[in-house]
Coordinates of C-alpha atoms and ligand atoms in Angstrom, one line a residue:
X10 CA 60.6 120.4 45.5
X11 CA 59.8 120.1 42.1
X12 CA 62.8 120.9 39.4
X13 CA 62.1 123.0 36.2
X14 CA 62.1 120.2 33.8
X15 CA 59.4 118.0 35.9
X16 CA 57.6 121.4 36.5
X17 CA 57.8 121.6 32.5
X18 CA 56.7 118.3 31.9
X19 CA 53.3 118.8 34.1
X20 CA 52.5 121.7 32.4
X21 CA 52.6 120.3 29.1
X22 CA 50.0 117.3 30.4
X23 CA 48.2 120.0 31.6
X24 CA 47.6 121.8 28.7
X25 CA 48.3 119.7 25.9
X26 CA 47.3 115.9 27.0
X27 CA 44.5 116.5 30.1
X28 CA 44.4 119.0 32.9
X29 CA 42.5 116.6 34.8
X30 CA 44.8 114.0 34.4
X31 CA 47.7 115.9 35.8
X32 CA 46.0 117.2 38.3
X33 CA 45.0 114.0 40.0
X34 CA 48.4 112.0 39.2
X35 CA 49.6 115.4 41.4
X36 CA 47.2 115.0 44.0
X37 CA 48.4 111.4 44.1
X38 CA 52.0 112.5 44.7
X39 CA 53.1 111.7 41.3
X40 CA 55.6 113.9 40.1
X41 CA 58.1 112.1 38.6
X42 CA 58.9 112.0 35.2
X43 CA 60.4 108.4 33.7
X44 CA 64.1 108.7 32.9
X45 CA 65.4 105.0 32.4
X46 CA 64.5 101.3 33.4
X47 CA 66.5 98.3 33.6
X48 CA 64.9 95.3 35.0
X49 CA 62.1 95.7 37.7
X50 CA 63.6 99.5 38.4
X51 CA 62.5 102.7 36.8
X52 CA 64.8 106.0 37.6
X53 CA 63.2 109.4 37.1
X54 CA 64.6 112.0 35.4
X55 CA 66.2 113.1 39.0
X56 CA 67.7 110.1 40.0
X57 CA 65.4 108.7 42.1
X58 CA 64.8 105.0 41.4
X59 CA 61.9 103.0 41.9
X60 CA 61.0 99.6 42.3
X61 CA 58.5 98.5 39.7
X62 CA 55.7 96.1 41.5
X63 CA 53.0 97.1 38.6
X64 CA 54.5 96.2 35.8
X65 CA 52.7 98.2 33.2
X66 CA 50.1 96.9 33.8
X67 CA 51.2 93.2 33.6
X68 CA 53.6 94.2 30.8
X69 CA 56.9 93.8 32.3
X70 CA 57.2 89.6 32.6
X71 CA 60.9 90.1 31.4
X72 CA 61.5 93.4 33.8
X73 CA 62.3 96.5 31.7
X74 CA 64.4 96.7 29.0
X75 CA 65.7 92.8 29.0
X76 CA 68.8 92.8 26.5
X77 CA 68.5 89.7 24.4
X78 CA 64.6 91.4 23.6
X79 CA 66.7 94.9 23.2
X80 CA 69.4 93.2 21.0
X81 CA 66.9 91.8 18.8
X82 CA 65.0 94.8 18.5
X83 CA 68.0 96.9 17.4
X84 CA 69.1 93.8 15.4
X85 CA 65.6 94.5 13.2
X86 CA 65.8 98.0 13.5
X87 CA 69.3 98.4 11.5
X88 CA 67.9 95.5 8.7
X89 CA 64.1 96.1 8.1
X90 CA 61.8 97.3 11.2
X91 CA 58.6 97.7 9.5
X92 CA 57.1 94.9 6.7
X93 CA 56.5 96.1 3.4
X94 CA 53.1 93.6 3.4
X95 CA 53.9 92.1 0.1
X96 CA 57.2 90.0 0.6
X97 CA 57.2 86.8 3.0
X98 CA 58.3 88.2 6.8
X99 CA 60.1 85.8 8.5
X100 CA 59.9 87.3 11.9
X101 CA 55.9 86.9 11.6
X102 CA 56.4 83.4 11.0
X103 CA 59.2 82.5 13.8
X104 CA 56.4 84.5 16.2
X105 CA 53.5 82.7 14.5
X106 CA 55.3 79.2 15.2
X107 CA 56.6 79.9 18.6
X108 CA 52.9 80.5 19.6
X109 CA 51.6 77.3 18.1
X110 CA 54.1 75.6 20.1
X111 CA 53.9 76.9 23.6
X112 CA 49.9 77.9 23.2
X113 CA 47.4 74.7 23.9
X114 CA 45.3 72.5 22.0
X115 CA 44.7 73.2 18.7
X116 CA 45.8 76.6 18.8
X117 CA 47.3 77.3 15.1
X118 CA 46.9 80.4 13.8
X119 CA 48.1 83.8 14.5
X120 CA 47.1 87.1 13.2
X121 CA 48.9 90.2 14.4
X122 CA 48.4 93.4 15.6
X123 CA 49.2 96.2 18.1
X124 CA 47.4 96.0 21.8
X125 CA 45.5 93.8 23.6
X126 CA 41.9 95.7 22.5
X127 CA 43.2 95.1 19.4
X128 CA 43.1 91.4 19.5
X129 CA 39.9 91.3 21.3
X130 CA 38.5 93.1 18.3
X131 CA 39.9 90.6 16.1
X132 CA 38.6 87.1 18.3
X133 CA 34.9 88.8 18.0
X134 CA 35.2 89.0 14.0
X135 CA 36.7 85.9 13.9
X136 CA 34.5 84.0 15.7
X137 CA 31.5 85.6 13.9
X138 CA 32.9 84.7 10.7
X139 CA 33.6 81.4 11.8
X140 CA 30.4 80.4 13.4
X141 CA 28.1 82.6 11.0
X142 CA 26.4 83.6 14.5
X143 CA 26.2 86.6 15.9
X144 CA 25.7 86.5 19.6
X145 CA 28.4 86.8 22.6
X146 CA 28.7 86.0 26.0
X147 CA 31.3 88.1 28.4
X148 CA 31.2 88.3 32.3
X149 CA 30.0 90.8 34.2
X150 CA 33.5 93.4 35.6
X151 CA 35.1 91.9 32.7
X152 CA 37.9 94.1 31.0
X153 CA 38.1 93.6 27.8
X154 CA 39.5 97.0 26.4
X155 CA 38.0 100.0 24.6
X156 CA 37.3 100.1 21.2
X157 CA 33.8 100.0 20.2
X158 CA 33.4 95.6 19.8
X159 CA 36.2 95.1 23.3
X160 CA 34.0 97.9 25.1
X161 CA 30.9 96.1 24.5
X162 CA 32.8 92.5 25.9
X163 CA 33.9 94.8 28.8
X164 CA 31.3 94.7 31.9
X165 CA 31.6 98.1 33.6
X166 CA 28.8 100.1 32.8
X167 CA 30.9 103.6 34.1
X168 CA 32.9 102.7 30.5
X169 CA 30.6 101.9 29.0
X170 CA 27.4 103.9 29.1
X171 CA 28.7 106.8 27.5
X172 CA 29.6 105.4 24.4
X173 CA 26.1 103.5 24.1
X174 CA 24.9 102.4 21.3
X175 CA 27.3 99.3 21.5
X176 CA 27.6 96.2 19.7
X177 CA 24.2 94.4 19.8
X178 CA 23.9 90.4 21.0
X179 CA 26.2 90.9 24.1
X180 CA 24.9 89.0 27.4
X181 CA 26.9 89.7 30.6
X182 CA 26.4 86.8 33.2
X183 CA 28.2 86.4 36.4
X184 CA 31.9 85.3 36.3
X185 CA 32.7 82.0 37.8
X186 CA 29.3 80.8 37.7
X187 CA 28.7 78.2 35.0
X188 CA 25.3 77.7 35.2
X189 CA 24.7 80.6 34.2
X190 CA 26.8 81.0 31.4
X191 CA 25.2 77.9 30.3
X192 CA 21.4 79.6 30.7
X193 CA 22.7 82.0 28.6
X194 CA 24.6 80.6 25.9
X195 CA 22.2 79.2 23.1
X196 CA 22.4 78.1 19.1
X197 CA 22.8 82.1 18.0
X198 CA 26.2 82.6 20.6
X199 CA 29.5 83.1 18.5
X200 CA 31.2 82.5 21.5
X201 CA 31.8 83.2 25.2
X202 CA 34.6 85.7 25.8
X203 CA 36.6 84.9 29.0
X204 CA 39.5 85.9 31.0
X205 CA 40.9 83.0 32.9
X206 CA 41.7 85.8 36.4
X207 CA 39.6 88.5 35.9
X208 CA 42.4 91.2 35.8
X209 CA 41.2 94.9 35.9
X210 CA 38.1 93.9 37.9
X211 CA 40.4 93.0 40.7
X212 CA 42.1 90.0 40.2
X213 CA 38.9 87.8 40.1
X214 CA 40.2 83.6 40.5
X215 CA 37.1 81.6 39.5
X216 CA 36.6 78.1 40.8
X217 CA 38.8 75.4 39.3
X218 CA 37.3 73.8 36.6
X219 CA 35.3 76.9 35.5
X220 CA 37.3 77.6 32.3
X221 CA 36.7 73.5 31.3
X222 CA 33.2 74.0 31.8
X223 CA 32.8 76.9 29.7
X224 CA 34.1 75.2 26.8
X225 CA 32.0 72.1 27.2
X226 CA 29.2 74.6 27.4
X227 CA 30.6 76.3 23.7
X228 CA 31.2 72.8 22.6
X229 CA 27.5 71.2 23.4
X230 CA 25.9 74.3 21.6
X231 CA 28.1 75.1 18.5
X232 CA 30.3 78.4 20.2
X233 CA 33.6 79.1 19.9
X234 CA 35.7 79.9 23.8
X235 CA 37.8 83.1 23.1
X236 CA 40.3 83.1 26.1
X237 CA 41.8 86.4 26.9
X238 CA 45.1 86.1 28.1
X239 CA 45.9 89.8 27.4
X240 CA 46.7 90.6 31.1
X241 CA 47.4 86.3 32.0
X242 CA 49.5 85.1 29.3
X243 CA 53.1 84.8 28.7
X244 CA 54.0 83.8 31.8
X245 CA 52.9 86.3 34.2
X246 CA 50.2 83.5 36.1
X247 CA 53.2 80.9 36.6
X248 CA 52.5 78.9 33.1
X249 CA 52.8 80.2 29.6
X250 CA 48.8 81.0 29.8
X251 CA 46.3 80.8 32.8
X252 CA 44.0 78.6 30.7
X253 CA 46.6 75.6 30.9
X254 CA 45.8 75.9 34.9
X255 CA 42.3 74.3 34.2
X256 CA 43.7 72.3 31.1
X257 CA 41.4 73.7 28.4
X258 CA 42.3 74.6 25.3
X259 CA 40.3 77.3 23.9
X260 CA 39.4 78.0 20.0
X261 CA 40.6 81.5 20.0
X262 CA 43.3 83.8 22.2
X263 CA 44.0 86.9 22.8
X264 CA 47.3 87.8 23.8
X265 CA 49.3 90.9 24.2
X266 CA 50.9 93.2 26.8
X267 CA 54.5 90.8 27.9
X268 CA 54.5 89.2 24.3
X269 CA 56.0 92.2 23.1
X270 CA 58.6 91.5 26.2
X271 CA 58.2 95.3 27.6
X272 CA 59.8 96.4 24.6
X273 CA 57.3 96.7 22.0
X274 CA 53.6 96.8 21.6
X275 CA 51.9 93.6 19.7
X276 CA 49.3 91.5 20.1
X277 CA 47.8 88.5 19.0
X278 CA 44.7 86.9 17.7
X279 CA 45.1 82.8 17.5
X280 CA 43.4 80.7 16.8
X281 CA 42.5 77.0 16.1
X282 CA 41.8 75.6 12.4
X283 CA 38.1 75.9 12.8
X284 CA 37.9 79.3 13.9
X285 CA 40.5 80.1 11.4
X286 CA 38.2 79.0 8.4
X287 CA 36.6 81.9 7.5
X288 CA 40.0 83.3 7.3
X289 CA 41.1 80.8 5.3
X290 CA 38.9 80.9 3.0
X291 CA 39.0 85.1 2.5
X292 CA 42.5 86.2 4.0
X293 CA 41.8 90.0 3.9
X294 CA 38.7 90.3 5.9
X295 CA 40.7 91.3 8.2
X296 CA 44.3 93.4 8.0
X297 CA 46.7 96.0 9.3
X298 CA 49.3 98.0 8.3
X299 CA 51.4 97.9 11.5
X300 CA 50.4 94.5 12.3
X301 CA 53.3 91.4 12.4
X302 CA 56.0 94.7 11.7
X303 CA 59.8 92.9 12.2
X304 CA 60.6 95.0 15.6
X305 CA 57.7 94.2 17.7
X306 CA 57.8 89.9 15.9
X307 CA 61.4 89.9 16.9
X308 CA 60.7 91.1 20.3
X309 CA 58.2 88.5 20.6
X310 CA 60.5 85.2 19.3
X311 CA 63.0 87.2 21.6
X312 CA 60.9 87.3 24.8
X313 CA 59.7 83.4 24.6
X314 CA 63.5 82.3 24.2
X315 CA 64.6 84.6 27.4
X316 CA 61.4 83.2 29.3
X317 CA 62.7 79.4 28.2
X318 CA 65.7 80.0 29.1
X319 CA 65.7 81.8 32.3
X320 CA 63.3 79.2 33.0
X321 CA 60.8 82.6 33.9
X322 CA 57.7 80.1 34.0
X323 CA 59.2 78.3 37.5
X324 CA 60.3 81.8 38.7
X325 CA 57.6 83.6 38.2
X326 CA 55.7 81.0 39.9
X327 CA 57.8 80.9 42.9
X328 CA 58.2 84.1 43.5
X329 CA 54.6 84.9 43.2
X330 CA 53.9 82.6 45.9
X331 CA 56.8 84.2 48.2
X332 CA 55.3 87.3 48.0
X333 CA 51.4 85.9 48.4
X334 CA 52.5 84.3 51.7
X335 CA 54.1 87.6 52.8
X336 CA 50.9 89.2 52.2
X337 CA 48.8 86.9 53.3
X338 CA 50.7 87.5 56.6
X339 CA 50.4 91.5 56.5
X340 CA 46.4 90.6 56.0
X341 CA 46.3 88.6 59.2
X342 CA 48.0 91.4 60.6
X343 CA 45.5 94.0 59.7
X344 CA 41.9 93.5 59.1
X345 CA 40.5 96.3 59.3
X346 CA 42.6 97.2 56.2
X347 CA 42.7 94.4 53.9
X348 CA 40.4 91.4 53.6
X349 CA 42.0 89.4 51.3
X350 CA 45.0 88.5 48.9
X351 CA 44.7 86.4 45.9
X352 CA 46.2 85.8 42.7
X353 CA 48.4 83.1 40.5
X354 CA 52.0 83.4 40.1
X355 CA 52.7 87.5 39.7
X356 CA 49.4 88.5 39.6
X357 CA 47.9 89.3 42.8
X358 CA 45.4 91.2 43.9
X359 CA 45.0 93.1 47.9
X360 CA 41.4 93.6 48.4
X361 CA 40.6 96.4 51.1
X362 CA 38.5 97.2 53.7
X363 CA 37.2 100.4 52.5
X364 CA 37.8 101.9 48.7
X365 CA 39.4 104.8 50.0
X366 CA 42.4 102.7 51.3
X367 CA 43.2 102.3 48.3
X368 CA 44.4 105.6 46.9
X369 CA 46.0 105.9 50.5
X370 CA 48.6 102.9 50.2
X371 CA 49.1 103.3 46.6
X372 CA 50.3 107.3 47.6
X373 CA 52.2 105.8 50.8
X374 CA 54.0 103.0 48.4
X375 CA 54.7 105.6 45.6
X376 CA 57.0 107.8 48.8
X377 CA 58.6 104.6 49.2
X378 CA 59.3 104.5 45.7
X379 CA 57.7 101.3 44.9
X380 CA 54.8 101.5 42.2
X381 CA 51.5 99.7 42.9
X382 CA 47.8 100.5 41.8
X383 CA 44.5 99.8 41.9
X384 CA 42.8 97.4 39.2
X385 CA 40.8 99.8 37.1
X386 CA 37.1 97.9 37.6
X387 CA 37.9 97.4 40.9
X388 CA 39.1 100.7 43.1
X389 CA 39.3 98.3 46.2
X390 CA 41.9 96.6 45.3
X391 CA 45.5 96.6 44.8
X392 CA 47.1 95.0 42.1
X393 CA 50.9 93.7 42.0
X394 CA 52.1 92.4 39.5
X395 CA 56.0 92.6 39.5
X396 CA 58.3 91.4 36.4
X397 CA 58.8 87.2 37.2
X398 CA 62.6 88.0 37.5
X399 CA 62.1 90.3 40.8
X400 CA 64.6 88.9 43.3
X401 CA 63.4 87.3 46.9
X402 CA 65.7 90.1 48.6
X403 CA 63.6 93.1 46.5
X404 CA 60.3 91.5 47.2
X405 CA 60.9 91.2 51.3
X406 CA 62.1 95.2 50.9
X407 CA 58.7 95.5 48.9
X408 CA 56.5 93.6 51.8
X409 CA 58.6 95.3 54.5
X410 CA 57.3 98.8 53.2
X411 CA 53.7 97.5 52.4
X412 CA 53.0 96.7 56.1
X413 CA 54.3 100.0 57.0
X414 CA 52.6 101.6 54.7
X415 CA 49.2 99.0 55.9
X416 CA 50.1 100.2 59.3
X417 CA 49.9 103.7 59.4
X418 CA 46.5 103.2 57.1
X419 CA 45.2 101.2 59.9
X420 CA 45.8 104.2 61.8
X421 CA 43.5 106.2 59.9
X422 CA 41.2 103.6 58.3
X423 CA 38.5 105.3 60.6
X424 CA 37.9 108.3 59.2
X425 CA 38.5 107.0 55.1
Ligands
PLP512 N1 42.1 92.4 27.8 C1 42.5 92.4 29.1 C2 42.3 91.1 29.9 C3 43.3 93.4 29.6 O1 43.7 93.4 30.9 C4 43.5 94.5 28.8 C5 44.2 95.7 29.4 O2 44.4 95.9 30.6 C6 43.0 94.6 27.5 C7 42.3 93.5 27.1 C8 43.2 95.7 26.6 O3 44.6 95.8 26.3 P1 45.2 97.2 25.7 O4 45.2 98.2 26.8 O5 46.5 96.8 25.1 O6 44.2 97.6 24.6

């Protein structure tokens, strides 16, 4: 039974944000609205807490809410929150720094905006500028975002096609398959745009060594390797980015979604002194108003200290690999509902049997009050991806109620 301020809330979506919105999250069983989160919990405006095993999306490294991100927050708030864009901002260049250090390579630069689509927007001009070429390479069920240039990086036509014309000079090849990209990759390419785990297409792993070869494939023919580490970075794969699992450094990054550490939205375009030059040489090709603004730079020098010194990195990692094995175990358990469980650190992905599984355990979890999802490319599978401080004793309550919630769709898998 719904209250009157839920009921309120609906009806609002309904006819002020999308009717069809609220009427699937309904369908779904959703009808909760957020109250409070502290750490991998959110509470609904009811009382009724759930455990957070989606982590908006990835967002949540840190949990919800972390205090030494709040405190530095609030500690910007009450002395300048947003930059004026003329003076020096010294929390853009703690951030700027702090990336530097903990990126690879010859990562250097950062520019700064506000999401992840945003700094895939920014790599593609960049690396055009840099290069004086035009052409890209993305993979095919690649998420990239959606603004117009991310859309076109993106490889899911059902996003794309109704926005068409894109960008022009985008080639989508297969993902984990270097000889292809290397077919397609030629003295016109800009650059090959990469995630190191595909995330939205449903938690994709390529073979080790892939990301290495892609960038002596950019190297041999004059392109730039933009890693995005939107969804990967900061932690959430077990390392500070996924790329440092195949020990590549790329020329440019996208990063975004836990550098904020759940508090604020940023992202961030960086980049090494050759893709930087175009930059360099013109500084306001590229700007934005919001962009590098005190709250959401402190949050980010605020979330790399608490990942340091919560040693989050060795966590994350270990208590991603808890909870794989667990579900690895469910899987042998049931295979006529999932197939297969894979991921790095946090980020793992359940692929199913059958597509409609998928909305079925994602309903069942959500009555356990535990909040999964599918990947959006990918309907068939179900992503986790829990903040890197979730507890061993939360994640066994989490895989206790998954194979329940596995068992009574094995039950019914027949007639999805
Ligand atoms: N790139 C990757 C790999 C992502 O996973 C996402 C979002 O899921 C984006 C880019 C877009 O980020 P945003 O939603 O902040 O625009």
């Amino acid at each position: 039974k719904m209250s009157n301020f839920v009921e309120k809330t609906i009806n609002k979506y309904e006819k002020y944000i999308n009717p069809a919105q609220a009427k699937l999250f309904r369908f779904m069983g959703l009808g909760s609205v957020e109250g409070s989160a502290e750490g991998w919990t959110i509470t609904d405006t009811e009382g009724k807490q759930f455990i957070d095993c989606l982590g908006g999306y990835g967002m949540f490294a840190l949990g919800h809410r972390h205090p030494k991100v709040v405190e530095a927050v609030e500690h910007a708030l009450h002395t300048m929150p947003m930059c004026g864009k003329v003076l020096f901002n010294r929390q853009m260049a703690d951030l700027a720094e702090a990336l530097a250090d903990i990126t690879p390579g010859v990562l250097q630069y950062s520019f700064f905006v506000n999401s992840g689509t945003e700094a895939v927007e920014g790599c593609l001009k960049v690396a055009r500028l840099a290069t004086k070429r035009t052409k890209f390479v993305a993979a095919k069920n690649a998420f990239h975002g959606k603004t117009f240039g991310s859309l076109t990086a993106t490889g899911r036509d059902l996003y794309r096609d109704p926005f068409k014309p894109l960008l022009d000079g985008f080639t989508h090849v297969e993902y984990g398959d270097a000889a292809a990209l290397d077919a397609a990759v030629d003295e016109e390419t800009a650059a090959v745009i990469l995630e190191p785990i595909q995330g939205e297409g449903g938690i994709i792993v390529p073979p080790d060594g892939y990301l290495r070869q892609a960038k002596a494939i950019c190297e041999a023919k004059g392109a730039l390797l933009i890693a995005d580490e939107v969804q990967t970075g900061i932690g959430r794969t077990g390392d500070w980015f996924c790329v440092n699992h195949d020990n590549v450094a790329p020329d440019l990054m996208a990063s975004a979604k836990a550098l904020g550490g759940g508090v604020m939205p940023i992202g961030a375009i960086i980049g090494s002194e050759r893709a930087w030059q175009g930059l360099i040489e013109a500084p306001f090709l590229h700007t934005s108003t919001f962009g590098g603004n005190q709250l959401a730079c402190a949050a980010g020098v605020a979330a790399i200290n608490v990942i340091k010194e919560e040693d989050l990195l060795r966590r994350g990692r270990e208590a991603g690999a808890y909870l794989k094995a667990g579900l690895e175990k469910i899987a042998a358990e049931f295979p006529t509902v999932v197939s297969e469980v894979r991921g790095r650190g946090m980020m793992i992905g359940i692929e199913l049997t059958k597509e409609g599984a998928g909305g079925m355990l994602m309903s069942l979890m959500i009555d356990k009050c535990i909040i999964v999802a599918y990947t959006l490319n990918n309907p068939k599978v179900i992503r986790m991806e829990p903040p890197l401080i979730m507890p061993k004793e939360v994640i066994d309550h989490v895989l206790e109620e998954f194979r329940d919630a596995v068992k009574t769709t094995a039950e019914v898998i027949e007639d999805l």
